[in-house]
Short mmCIF file of C-alpha atoms in Angstrom, two decimals:
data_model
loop_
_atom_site.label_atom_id
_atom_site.label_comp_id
_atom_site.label_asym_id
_atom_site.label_seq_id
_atom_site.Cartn_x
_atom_site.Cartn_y
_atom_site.Cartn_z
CA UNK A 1 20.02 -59.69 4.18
CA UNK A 2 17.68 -62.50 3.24
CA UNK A 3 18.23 -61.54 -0.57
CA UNK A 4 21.70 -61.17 -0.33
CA UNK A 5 22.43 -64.83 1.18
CA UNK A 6 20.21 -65.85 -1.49
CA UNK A 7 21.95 -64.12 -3.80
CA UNK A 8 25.22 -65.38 -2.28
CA UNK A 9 23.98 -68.40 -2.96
CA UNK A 10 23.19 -68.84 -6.38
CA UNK A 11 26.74 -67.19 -7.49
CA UNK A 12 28.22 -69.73 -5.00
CA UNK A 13 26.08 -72.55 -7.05
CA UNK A 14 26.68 -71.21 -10.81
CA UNK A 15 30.06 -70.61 -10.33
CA UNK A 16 31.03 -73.92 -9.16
CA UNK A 17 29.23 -75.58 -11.93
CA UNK A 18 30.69 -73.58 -14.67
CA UNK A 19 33.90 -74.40 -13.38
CA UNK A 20 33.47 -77.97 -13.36
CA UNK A 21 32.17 -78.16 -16.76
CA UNK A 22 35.21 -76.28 -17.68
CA UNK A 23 37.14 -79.08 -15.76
CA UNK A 24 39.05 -76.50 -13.90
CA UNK A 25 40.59 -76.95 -10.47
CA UNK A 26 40.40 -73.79 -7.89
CA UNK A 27 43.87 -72.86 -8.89
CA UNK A 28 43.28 -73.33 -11.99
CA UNK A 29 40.54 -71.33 -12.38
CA UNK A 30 42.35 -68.30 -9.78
CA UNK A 31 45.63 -68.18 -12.08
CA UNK A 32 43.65 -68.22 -15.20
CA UNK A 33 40.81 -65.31 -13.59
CA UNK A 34 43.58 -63.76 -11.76
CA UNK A 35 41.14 -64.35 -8.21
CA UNK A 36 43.06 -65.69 -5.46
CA UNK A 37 42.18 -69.30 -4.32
CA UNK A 38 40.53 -68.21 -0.75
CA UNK A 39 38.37 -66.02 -2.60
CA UNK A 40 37.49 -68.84 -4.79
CA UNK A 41 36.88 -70.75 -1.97
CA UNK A 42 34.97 -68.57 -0.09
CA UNK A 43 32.71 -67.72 -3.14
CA UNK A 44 31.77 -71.15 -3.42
CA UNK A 45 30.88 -71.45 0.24
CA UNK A 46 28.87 -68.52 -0.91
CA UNK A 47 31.22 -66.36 1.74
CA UNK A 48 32.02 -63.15 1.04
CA UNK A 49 31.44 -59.91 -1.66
CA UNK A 50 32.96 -60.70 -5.09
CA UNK A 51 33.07 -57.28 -6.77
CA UNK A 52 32.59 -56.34 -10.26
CA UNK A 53 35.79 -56.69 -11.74
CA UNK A 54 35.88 -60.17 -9.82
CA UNK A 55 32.66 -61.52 -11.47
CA UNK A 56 33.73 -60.32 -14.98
CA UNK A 57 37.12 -62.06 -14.39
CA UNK A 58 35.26 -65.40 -13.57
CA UNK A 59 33.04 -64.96 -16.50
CA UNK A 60 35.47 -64.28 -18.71
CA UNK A 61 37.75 -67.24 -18.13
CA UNK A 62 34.77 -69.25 -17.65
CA UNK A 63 33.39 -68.51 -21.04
CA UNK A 64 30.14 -67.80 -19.42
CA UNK A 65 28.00 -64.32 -18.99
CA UNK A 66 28.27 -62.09 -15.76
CA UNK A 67 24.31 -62.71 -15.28
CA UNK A 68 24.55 -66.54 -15.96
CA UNK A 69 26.47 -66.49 -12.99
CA UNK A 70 23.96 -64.80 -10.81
CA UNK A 71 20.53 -65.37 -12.16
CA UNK A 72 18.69 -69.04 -10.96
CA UNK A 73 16.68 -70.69 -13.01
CA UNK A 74 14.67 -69.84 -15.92
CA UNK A 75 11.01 -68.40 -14.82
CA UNK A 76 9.18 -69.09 -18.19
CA UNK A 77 9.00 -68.54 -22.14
CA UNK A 78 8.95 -65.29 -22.01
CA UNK A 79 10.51 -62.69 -19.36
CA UNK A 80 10.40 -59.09 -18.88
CA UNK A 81 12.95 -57.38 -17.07
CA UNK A 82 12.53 -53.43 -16.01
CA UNK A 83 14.97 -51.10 -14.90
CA UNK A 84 13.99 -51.21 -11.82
CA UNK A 85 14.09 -54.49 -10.45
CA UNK A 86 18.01 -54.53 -11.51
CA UNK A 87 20.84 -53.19 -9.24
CA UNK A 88 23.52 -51.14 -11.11
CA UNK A 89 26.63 -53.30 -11.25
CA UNK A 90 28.57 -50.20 -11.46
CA UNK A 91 28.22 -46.71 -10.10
CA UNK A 92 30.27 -44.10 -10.93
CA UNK A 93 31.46 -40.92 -8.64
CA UNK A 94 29.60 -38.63 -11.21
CA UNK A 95 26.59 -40.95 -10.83
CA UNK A 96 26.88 -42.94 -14.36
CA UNK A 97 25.93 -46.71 -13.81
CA UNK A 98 25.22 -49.77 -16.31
CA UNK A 99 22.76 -52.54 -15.40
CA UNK A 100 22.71 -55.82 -16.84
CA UNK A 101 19.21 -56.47 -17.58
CA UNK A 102 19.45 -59.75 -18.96
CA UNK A 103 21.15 -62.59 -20.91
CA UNK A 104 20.07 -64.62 -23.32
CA UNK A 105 20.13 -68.74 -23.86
CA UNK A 106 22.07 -70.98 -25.88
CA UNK A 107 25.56 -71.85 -26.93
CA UNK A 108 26.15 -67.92 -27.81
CA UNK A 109 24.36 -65.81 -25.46
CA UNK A 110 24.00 -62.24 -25.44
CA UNK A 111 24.40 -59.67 -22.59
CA UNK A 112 21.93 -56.62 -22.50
CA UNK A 113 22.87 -54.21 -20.85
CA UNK A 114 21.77 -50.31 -20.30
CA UNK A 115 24.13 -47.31 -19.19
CA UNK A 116 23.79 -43.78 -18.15
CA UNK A 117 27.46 -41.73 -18.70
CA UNK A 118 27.43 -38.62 -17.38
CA UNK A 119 29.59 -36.10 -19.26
CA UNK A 120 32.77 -36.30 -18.81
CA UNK A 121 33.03 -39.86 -16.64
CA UNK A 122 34.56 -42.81 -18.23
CA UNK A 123 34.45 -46.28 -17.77
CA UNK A 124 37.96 -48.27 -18.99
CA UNK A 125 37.51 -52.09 -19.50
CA UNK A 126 40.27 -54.31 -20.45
CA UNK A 127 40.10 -57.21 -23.41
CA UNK A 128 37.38 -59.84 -22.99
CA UNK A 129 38.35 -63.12 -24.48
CA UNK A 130 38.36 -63.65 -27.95
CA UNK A 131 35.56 -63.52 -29.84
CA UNK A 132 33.33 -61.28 -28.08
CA UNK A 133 31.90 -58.57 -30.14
CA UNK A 134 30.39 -55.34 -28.61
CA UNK A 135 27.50 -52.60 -29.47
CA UNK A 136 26.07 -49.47 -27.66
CA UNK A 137 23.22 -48.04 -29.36
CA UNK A 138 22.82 -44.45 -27.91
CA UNK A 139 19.40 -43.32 -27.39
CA UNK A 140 20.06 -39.51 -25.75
CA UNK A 141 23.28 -37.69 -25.54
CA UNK A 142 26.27 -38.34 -26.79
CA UNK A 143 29.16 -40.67 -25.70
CA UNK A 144 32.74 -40.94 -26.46
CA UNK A 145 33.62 -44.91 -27.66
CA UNK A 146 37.84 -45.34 -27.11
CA UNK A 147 38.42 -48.85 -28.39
CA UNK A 148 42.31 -49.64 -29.09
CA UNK A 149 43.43 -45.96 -28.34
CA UNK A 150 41.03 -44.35 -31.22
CA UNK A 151 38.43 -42.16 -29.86
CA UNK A 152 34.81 -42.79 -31.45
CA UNK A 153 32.07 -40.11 -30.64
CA UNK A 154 28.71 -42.18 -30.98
CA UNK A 155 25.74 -39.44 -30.91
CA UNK A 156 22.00 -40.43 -30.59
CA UNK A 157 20.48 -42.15 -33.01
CA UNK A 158 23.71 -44.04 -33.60
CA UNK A 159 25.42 -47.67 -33.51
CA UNK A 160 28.51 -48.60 -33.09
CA UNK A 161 30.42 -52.15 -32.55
CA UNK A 162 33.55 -53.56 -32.59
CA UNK A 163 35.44 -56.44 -31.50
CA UNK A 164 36.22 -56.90 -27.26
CA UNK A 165 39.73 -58.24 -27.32
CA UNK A 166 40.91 -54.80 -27.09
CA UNK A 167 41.48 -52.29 -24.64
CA UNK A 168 38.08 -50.01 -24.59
CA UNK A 169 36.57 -47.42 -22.35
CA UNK A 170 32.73 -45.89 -22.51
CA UNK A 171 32.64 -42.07 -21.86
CA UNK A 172 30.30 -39.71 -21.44
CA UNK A 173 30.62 -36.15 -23.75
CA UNK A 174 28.96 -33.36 -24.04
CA UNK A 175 26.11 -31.43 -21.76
CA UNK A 176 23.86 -33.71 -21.15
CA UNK A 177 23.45 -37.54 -19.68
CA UNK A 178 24.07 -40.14 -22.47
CA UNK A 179 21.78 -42.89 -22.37
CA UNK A 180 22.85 -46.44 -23.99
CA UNK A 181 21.73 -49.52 -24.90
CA UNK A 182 24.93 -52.12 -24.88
CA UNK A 183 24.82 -55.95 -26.06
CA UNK A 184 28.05 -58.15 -25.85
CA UNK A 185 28.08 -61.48 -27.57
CA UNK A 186 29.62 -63.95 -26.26
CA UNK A 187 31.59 -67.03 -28.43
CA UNK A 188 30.07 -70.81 -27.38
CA UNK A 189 31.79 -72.68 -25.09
CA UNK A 190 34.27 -72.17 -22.40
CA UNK A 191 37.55 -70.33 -22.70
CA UNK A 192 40.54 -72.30 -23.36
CA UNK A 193 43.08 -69.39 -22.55
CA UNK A 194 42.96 -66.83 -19.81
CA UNK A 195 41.49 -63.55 -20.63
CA UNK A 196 43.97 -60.51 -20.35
CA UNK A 197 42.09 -59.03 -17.55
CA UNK A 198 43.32 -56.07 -15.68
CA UNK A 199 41.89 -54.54 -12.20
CA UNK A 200 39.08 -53.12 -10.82
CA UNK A 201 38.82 -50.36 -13.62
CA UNK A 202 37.15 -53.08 -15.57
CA UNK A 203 33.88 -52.41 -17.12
CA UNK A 204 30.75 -54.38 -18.54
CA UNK A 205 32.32 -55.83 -21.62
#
């Protein structure tokens, strides 16, 4: 429980800050992230349990990454992250999940993030913001990539990317668990338009 205040905390912190350097009021911010203004509210009385989709919305119209919202301060030139020591952000029914291990710095940071699909579970996200620009590297198994309609089979060994202001989904294919290794790059600065963000179906970018 400790943790989670903590936790609670830090979003509560981050997410006010990134919304006044965006010099957006709480309704601003709820029309634009589609988050109603008690939940904004509450969030930054670090109240409640945003979910996923929530904390993707925020990002998103924010112009900020999911983990700059949650992480504290930096620890240190260099930091090492394990699998382990990272809660999935998503779990699905089939047991697929994606952890975000971490972000990077500066005016374009990127998201790391690493998936398991398991065959035949998918994943739909709606359009980031402008500007951002997937991959997912598969390193085992074999995963079906559906950006814009077009299905993409992406088989180990292989890279794919395109461009997040689309309509994409992650899915897993064939026998086996498909492993992945997914970075989203995010454009500098904050958005100056809301994102065309869905519900809850939303996945990492």
């Amino acid at each position: 429980m400790a943790e989670t205040d903590a936790a609670l905390r830090i979003l509560a912190r981050n997410v006010r800050a990134a919304r006044n350097r965006a010099g957006l009021s709480l309704d601003e911010l709820g029309r634009r992230a589609q988050v109603s203004k008690g939940a904004l509210v509450g969030l930054e009385k670090a109240q409640g349990n945003p979910n996923f989709a929530t904390l993707v919305r925020l990002a998103d119209t924010l112009g900020v990454s999911v983990s700059a919202l949650m992480e504290g301060p930096a620890e240190g030139r260099v930091r090492v992250v394990t699998a382990d020591a990272v809660a999935p952000l998503w779990t699905g029914s089939l047991g697929s999940e994606a952890r975000l291990m971490l972000t990077t710095s500066g005016q374009a940071p990127v998201e790391v993030w690493r998936w398991t699909l398991e065959p035949g579970e998918e994943y739909p996200s709606h359009p980031h913001q402008a500007g951002v620009v997937e991959t997912v590297s598969v390193t085992a198994g074999r995963m079906v990539l559906v950006v814009d309609g077009t299905e993409h089979t992406v088989e180990a060994g292989q890279t794919a990317t395109f461009e997040g202001d689309a309509a994409h989904a992650y899915r897993g294919a064939g026998g086996t668990t498909c492993h992945l290794i997914m970075t989203v790059h995010l454009p500098p600065g904050p958005a100056a338009a809301p994102s065309a963000l869905p519900g809850e179906e939303r996945g990492p970018q």
